[in-house]
XYZ file of C-alpha atoms in Angstrom:
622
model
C 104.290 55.748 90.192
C 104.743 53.584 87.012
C 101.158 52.867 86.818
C 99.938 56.717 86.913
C 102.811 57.166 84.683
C 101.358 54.812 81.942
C 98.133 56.057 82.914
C 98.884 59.748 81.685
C 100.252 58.305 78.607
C 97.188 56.576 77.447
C 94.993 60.186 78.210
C 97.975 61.713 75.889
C 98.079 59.595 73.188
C 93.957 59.078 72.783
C 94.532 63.259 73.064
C 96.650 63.156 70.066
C 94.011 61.006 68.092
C 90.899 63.102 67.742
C 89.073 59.637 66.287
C 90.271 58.097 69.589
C 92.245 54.116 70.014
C 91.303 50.826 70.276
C 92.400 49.036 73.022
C 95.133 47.207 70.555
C 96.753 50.273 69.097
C 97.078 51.904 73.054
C 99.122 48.279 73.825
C 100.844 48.300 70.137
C 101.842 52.309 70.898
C 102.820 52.270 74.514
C 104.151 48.716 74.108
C 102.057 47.398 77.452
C 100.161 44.048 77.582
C 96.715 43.564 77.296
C 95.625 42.840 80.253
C 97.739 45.841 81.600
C 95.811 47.874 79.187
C 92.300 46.836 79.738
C 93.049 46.869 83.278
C 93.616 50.649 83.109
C 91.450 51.517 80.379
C 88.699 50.163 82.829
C 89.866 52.049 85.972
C 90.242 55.409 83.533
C 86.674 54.460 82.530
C 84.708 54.387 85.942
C 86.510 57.656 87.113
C 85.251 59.839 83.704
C 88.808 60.470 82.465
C 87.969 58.122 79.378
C 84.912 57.347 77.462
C 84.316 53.959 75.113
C 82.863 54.531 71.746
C 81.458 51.115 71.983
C 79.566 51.543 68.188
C 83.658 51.934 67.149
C 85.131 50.059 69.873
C 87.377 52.836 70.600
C 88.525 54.839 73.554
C 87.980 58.793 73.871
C 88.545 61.711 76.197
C 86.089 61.415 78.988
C 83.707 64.527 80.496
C 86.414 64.435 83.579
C 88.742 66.101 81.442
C 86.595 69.075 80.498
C 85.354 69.594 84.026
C 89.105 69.401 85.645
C 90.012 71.680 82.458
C 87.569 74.031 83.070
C 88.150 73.968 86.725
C 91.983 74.681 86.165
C 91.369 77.683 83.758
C 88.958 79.558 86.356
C 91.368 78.911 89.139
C 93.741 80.017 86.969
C 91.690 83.730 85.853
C 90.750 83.887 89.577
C 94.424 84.497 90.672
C 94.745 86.415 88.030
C 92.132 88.934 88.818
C 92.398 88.593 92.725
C 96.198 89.402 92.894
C 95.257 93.394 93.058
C 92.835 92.608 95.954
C 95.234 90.583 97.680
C 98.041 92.998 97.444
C 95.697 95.811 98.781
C 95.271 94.077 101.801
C 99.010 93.138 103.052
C 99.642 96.673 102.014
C 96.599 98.486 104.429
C 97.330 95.712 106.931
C 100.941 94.628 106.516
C 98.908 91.268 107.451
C 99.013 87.865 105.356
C 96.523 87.608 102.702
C 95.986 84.336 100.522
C 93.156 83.249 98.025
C 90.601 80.126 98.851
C 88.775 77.432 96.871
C 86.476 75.061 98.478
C 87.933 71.508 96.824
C 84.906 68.825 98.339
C 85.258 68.808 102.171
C 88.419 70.994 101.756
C 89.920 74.630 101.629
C 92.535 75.066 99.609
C 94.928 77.599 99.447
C 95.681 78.042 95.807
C 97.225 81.768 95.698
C 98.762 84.366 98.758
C 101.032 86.737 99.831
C 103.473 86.718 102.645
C 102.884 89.887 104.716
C 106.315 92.221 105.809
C 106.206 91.705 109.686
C 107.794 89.338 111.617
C 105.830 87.601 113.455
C 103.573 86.071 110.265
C 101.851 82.418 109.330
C 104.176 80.313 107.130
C 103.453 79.975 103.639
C 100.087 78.592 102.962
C 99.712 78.279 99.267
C 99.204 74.582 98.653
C 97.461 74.347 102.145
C 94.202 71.953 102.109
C 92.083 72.298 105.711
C 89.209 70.661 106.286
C 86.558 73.544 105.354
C 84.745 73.769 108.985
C 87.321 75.108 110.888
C 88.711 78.116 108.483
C 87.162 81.358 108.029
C 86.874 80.650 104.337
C 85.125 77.614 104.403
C 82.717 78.864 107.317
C 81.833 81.960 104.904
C 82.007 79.546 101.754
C 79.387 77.698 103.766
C 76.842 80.031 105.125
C 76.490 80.911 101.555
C 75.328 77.626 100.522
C 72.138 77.189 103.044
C 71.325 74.625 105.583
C 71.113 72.041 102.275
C 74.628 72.528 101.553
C 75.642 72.143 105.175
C 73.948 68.540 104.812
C 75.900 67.766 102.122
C 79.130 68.884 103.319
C 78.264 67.108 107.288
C 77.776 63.585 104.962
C 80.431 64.042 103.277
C 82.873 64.542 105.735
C 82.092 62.119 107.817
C 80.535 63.764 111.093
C 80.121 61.349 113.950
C 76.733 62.911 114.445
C 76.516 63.273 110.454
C 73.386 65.960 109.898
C 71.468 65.359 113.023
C 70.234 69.095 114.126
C 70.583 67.739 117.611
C 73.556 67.112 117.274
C 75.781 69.826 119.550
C 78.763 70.374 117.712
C 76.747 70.627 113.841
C 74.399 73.344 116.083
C 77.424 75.192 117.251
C 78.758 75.020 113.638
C 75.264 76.444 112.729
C 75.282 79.198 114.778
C 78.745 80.016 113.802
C 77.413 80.105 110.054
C 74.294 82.585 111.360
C 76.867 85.092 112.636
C 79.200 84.908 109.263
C 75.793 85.505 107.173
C 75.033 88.194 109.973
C 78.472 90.135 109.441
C 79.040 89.139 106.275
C 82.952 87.921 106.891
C 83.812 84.764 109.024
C 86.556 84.763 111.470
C 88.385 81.946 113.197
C 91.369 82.032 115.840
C 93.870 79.771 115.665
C 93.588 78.793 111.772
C 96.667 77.421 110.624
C 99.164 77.952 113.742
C 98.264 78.544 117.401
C 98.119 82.282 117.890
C 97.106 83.001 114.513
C 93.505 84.447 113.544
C 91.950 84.784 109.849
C 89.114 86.541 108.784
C 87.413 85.644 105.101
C 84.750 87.093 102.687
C 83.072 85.160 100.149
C 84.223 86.174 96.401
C 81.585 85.860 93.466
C 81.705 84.642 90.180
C 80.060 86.206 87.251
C 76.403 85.001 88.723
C 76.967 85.839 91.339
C 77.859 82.494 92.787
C 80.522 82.400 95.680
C 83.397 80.280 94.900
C 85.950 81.381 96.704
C 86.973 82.901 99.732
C 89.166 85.670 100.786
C 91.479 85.605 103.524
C 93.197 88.025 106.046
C 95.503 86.434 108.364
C 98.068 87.658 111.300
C 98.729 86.750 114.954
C 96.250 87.017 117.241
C 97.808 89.470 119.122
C 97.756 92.532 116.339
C 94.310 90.886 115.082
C 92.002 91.519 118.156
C 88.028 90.647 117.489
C 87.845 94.690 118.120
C 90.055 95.378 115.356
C 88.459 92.866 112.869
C 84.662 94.206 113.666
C 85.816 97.830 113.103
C 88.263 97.713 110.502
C 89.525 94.672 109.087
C 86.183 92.286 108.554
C 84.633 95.404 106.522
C 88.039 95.864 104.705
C 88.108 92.282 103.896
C 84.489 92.451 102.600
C 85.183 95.193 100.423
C 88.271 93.907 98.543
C 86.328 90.498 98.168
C 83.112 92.624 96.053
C 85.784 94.540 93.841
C 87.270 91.021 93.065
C 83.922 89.587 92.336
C 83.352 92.625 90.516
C 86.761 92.096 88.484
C 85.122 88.427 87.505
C 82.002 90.093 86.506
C 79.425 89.887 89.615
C 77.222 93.241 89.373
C 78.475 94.152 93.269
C 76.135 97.400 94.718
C 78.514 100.708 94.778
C 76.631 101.651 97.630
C 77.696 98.693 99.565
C 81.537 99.165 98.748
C 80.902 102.516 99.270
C 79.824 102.339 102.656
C 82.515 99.568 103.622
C 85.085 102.146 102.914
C 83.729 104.617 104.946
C 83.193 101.944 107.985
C 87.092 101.041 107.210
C 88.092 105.032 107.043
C 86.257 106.100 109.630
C 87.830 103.597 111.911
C 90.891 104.214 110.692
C 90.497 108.001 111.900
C 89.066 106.790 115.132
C 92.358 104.909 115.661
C 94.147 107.572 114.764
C 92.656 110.203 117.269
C 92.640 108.056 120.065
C 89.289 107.559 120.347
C 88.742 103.761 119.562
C 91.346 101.280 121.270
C 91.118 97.660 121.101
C 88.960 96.697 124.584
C 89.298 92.977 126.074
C 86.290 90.821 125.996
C 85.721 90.334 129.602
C 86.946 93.665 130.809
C 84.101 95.118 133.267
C 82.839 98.667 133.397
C 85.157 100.370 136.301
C 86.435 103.574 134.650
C 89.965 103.205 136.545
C 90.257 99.617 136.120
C 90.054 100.044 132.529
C 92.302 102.660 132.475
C 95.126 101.027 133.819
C 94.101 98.139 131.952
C 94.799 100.069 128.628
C 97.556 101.777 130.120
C 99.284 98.262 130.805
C 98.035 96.978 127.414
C 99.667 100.490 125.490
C 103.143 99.816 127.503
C 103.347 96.010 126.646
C 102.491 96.803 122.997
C 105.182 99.406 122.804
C 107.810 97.259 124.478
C 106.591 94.230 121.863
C 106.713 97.189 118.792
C 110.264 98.291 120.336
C 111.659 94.563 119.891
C 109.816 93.714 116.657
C 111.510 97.101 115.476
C 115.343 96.045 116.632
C 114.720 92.513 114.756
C 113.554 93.624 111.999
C 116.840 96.120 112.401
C 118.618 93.534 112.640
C 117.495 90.841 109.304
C 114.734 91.638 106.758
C 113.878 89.307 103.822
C 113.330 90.157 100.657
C 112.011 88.618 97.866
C 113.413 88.069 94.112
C 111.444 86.972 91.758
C 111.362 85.464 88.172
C 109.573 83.361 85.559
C 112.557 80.912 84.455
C 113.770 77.836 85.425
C 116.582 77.843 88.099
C 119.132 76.908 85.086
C 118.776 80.437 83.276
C 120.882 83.406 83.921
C 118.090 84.940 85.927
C 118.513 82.691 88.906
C 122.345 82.582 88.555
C 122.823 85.937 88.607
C 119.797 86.104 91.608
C 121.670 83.911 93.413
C 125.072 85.471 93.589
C 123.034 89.306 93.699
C 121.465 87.761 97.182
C 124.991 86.134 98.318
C 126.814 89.392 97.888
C 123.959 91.276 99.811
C 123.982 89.431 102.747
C 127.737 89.679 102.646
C 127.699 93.922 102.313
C 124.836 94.023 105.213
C 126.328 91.713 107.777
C 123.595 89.151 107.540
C 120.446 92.430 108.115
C 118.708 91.683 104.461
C 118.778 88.052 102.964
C 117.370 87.816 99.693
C 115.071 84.647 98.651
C 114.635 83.418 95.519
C 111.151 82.461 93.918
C 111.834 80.989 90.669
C 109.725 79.716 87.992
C 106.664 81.746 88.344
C 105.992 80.658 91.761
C 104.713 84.322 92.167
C 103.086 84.894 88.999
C 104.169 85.539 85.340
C 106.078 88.562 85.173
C 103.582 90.924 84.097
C 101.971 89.507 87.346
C 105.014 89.959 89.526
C 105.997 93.553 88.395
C 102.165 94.743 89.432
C 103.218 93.325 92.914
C 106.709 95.484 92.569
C 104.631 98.465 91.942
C 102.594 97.329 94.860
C 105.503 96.605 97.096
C 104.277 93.094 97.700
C 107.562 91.880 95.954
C 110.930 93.047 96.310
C 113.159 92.568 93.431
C 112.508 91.096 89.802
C 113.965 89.438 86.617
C 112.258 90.525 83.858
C 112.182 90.679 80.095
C 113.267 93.940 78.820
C 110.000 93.336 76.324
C 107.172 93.418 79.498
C 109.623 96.035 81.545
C 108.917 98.427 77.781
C 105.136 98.457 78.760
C 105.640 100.879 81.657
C 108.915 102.285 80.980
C 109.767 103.781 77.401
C 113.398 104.315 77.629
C 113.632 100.214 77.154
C 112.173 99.861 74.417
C 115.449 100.915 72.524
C 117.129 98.006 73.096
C 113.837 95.831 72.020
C 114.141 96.881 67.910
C 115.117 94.220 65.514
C 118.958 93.821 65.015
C 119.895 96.712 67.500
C 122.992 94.524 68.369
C 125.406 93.080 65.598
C 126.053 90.837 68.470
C 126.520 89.140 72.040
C 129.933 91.173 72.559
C 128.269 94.353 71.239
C 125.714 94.558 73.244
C 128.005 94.441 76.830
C 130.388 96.882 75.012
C 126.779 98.973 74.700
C 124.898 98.280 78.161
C 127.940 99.003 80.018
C 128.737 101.783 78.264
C 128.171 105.110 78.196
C 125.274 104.479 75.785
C 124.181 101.717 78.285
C 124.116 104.574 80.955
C 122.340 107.203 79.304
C 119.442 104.989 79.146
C 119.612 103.460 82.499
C 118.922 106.936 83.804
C 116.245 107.419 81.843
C 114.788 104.156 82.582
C 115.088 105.024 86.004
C 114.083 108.364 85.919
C 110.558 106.639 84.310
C 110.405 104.300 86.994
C 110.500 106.272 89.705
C 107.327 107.998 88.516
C 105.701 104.379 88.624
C 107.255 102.728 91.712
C 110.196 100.443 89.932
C 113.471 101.079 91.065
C 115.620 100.423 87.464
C 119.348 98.596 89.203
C 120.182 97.235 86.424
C 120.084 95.695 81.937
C 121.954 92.661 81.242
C 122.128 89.316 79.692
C 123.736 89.291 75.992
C 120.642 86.769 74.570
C 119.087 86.843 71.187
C 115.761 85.191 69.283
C 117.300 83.049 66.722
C 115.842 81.888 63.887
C 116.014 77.752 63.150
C 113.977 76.126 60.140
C 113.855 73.109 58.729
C 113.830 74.647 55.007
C 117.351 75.780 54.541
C 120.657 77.901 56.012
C 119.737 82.185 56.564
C 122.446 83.601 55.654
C 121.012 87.011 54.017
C 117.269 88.497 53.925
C 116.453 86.666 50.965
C 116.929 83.314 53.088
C 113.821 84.162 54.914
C 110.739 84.458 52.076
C 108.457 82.042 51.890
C 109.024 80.073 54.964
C 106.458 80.276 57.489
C 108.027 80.670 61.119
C 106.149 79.946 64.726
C 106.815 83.640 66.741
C 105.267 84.605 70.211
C 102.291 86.656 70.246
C 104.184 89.986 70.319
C 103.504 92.065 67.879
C 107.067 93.591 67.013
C 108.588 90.053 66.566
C 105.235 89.306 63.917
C 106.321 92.824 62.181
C 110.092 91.874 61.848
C 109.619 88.614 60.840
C 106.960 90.227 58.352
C 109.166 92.717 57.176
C 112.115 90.265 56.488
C 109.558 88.317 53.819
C 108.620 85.501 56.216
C 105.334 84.310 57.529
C 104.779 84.771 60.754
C 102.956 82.315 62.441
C 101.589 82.616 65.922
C 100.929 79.183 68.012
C 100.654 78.382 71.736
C 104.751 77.493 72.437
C 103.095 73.877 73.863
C 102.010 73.151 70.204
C 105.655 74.121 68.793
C 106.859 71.059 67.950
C 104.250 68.872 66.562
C 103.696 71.783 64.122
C 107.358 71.717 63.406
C 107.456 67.884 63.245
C 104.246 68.163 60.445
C 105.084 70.697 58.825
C 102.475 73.276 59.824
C 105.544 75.685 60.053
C 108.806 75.336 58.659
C 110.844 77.092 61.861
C 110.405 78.937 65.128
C 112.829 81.160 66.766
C 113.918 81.200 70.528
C 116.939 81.860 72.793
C 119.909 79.315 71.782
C 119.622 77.222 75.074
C 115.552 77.393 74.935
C 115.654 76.009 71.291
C 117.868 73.063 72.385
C 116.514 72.834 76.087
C 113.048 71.960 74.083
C 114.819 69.766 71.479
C 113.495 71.309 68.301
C 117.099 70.032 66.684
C 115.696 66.655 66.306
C 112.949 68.088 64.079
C 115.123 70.879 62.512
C 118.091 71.206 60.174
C 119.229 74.677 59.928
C 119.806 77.159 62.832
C 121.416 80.430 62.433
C 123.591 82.518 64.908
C 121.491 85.958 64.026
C 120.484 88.614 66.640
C 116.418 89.234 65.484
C 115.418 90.662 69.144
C 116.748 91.020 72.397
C 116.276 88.110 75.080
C 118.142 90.548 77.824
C 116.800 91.429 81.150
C 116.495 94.339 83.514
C 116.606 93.879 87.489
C 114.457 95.885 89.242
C 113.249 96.853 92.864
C 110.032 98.061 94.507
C 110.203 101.792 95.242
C 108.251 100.963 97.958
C 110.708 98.258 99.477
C 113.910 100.956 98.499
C 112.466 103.985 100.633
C 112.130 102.013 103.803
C 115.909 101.100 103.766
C 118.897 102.766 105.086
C 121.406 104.731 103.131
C 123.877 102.052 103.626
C 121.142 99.151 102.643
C 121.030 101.116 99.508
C 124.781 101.320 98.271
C 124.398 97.600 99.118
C 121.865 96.870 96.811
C 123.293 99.052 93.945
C 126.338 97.311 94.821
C 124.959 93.530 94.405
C 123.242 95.202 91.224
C 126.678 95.481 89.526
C 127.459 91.557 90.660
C 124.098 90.259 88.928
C 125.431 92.153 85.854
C 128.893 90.744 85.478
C 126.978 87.062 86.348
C 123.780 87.751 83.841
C 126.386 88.804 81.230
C 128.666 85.536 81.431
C 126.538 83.106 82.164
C 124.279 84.357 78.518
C 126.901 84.361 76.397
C 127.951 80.709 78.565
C 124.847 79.088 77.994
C 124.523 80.606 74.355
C 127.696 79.533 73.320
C 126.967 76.102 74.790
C 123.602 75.370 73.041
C 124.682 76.413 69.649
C 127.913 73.881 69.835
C 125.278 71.136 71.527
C 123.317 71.715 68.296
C 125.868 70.954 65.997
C 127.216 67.955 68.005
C 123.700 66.628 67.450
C 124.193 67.054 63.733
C 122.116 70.885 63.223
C 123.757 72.721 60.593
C 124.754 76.242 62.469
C 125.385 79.726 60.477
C 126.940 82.590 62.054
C 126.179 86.191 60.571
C 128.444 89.027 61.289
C 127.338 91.568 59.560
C 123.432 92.618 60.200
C 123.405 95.914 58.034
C 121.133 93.961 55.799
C 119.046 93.128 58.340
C 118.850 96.875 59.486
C 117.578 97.843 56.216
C 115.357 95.288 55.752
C 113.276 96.129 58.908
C 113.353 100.281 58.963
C 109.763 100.188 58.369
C 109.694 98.287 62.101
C 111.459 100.937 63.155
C 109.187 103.429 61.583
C 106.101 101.949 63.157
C 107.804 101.574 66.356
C 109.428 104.894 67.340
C 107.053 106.635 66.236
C 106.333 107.195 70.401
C 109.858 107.792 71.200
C 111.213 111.156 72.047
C 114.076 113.234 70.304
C 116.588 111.579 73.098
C 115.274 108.169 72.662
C 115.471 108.322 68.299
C 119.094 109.980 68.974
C 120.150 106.557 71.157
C 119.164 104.400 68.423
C 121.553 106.342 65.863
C 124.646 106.122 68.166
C 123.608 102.285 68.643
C 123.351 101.795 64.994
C 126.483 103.807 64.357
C 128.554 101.722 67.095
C 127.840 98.309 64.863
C 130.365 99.981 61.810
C 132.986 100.929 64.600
């Protein structure tokens, strides 16, 4: 562990020096020996992670970098464009879907979602399979010929190697035929015993396939009947409007016609005239018959006791970007205690912090999809799709932490919960609840804000949002988008003079050892709304419900102390490490200074949304 630790700090410090490091300066800097550092300069060296500039006798970034980079950030714009695809399919299916890249010899499961029933694979994201015996690497393969079969046979290792005579690469080959015939791979008993997948090739811009797919369920729901009629063309087609999503000119016709084969066989189903038929079942009329008969009884038995389980305990999932520190988690936490506790133990609630499902933009598509349950958001993503939020987003709305509670748990606070949810229910979000008394403060390394004027002239880092730019515009700053990874090395040089954050981020990310001055001022909201798929709400029961509404008002209470908790506790950490801290009070100023933000930004609001701001506003002189 020490040595790949000192090995990532020589790539980050020859990173920081665009005219690269001699061997000398990498010991002087990271304070290693000599022969330590020649002996991993060497081994960086041979595997492409550095380069010597041996005209300057210096050490550079090596082509490994760029092609792992490069790697990362299409993996990355994959999941990002195949999380619609995968959603359709647990949805039409209530099957297991996941996403596939083939890593060497390897599959690997780099994106997924869990499907609702019971009886389901485990989590496979993170999953590397040797690429032969998955669907996805059988379809990833019969795209890439009988040379790429070679390669792969070599590479991993076959006793036989690429021998044709060899049996087992022939039965491999014919298995390849049929996935190029059918144009989906399928493969029983990937992952688990009892468990079958089916997988369609997804194609990059030239139409290159680089990924894969995958449908996955028990073997018992996924017959080789169902999968040829239904779920192999329904597979296929969500695989070309992915590839068409990364740019791959797929034929209309052919998705076209998929969707027919996958409606029409839904019909079929539907009218009884296509059941699932056993493999080896012969052609006597009454034989068959009872056959089916005996086959339609078990499965309704099997349907009847999946049915009381599920009765019985459900799991749902909550979902958020933070860490597990931040009030979103705390207040998940005691949200999913207090449900179990109102339901007997029939819904548990798990927690997926940290973006393990997405960013949130990501994971409130998959509320609207129903492929999530519940979410912690930012009331500034929740204000793309539902208006009524966007109230609480303008600059200096709050005169502070204690006025926004009184407001959100008011009768303000419930005027615009009902619209919010009245919104949401047009979209598929189920509004439960706004909380969390959090604020953007400002901290420079220029001098105290105590008043508007403090701000002119100094240049401050903001996110990419365009009502933070325009406030901190409008209050005579600079505003100064950068990546938030970049932060403070711009800070530390000067490039900006402050940033503004949440009071626990700000310390969390220890800007206050390259900062003087930070100022208890409430710019923008940092609150958050919890909200619940309308899809996931409408299969509950009545008493479910009041549960849910009634854990709603728990993650409130917890959201609202644990914000003003950890605010309270950053801004006295600051000071303890010697930050000079300013509290305003009054933010009338501040009001006036940013009406034409206010201006710009109601402009889409309606007569009942212009008329909350005023009684806000007015509440701050009570």
């Amino acid at each position: 562990m020490q040595v790949l630790e000192r090995a990532i700090q020589i790539i980050d410090a020859i990173a920081e020096s665009p005219q690269g490091l001699t061997a000398q300066a990498l010991a002087e800097r990271l304070d290693l020996t000599r022969p330590t550092i020649h002996r991993l300069l060497g081994a960086l060296v041979d595997h492409g992670f550095l380069r010597r500039n041996r005209r300057l006798a210096r050490y550079e970034l090596g082509l490994r970098l760029v092609q792992l980079g490069r790697l990362a950030y299409s993996s990355l714009d994959l999941r990002h464009r195949a999380r619609r695809g995968l959603a359709d399919l647990v949805i039409r299916t209530r099957e297991s879907a996941s996403l596939a890249i083939l890593d060497g010899t390897d599959i690997v499961i780099v994106d997924g979602f869990d499907g609702p029933g019971v009886l389901r694979p485990a989590n496979l994201v993170g999953r590397r399979i040797p690429a032969h015996v998955t669907a996805a690497g059988r379809a990833l393969l019969a795209e890439g010929g009988e040379r790429m079969l070679r390669r792969y046979l070599e590479e991993a290792g076959w006793p036989g190697g690429a021998d044709p005579g060899d049996p087992r690469a022939g039965l491999l080959r014919e298995q390849l035929r049929r996935a190029r015939r059918q144009g989906y791979a399928v493969e029983q008993d990937e992952f688990e015993i009892g468990m079958t997948s089916v997988a369609a090739v997804i194609r990059n811009h030239s139409g290159a396939a680089e990924s894969a797919l995958v449908l996955s369920g028990p073997s018992q729901r996924m017959s080789i009947e169902l999968i040829e009629a239904e779920y192999g063309p329904l597979v296929q087609m969500n695989a070309m409007s992915i590839s068409r999503e990364l740019g791959w000119a797929a034929p209309e016709q052919s998705i076209a016609e998929l969707e027919q084969a996958v409606e029409a066989a839904r019909v079929s189903s539907a009218n009884g005239e296509w059941l699932p038929k056993r493999a080896d079942e012969g052609r006597n009329p009454m034989r068959n018959g009872n056959r089916i008969l005996a086959t339609m009884a078990g499965a309704a038995l099997a349907a009847a006791s999946v049915a009381a389980v599920r009765a019985e305990e459900m799991t749902l999932r909550y979902a958020h970007a933070n860490t597990t520190s931040y009030p979103y988690h705390t207040a998940g936490l005691a949200f999913a205690e207090r449900i179990a506790e109102e339901t007997g133990g029939e819904i548990t609630v798990e927690l997926f912090p940290q973006g393990q499902l997405g960013g949130e933009r990501d994971i409130l598509e998959g509320i609207q999809l129903g492929t999530v349950d519940f979410q912690a958001l930012s009331l500034g993503v929740l204000g793309n799709e539902i208006m009524a939020v966007n109230v609480l987003n303008l600059p200096f709305i709050f005169a502070s932490a204690e006025h926004f509670i009184e407001v959100t748990t008011g009768e303000i606070g419930r005027k615009i919960l009902r619209m919010a949810q009245e919104e949401g229910d047009a979209k598929g979000i189920k509004v439960l609840a706004i909380a969390g008394p959090m604020f953007r403060h400002p901290m420079n390394n220029v001098r105290p804000i105590d008043s508007v004027d403090d701000f002119r002239g100094l240049k401050f880092r903001t996110m990419e949002v365009p009502l933070h730019r325009d406030t901190y515009d409008a209050l005579g700053a600079t505003p100064v988008p950068l990546p938030f990874g970049e932060v403070y090395t711009a800070l530390q040089t000067g490039v900006v003079d402050g940033n503004e954050n949440g009071a626990s981020a700000l310390y969390m990310n220890r800007f206050h050892e390259v900062q003087k001055y930070v100022t208890e001022l409430p710019v923008v909201s940092n609150s958050g709304a919890l909200v619940m798929s309308a899809v996931t709400y409408d299969r509950l029961s009545e008493d479910q419900r009041r549960a849910v509404h009634d854990a709603a008002r728990v993650w409130t209470e917890v959201m609202n102390r644990d914000g003003l908790a950890q605010e309270a506790a950053a801004f006295e950490a600051m000071a303890k490490a010697g930050i000079e801290v300013t509290h305003v009070r009054d933010v009338s100023a501040f009001v006036e200074a940013t009406r034409p933000v206010y201006e710009k930004y109601m402009a889409g609001f309606s007569d009942e949304h212009r008329a909350l701001v005023q009684e806000i506003l007015a509440s701050q002189r009570k």
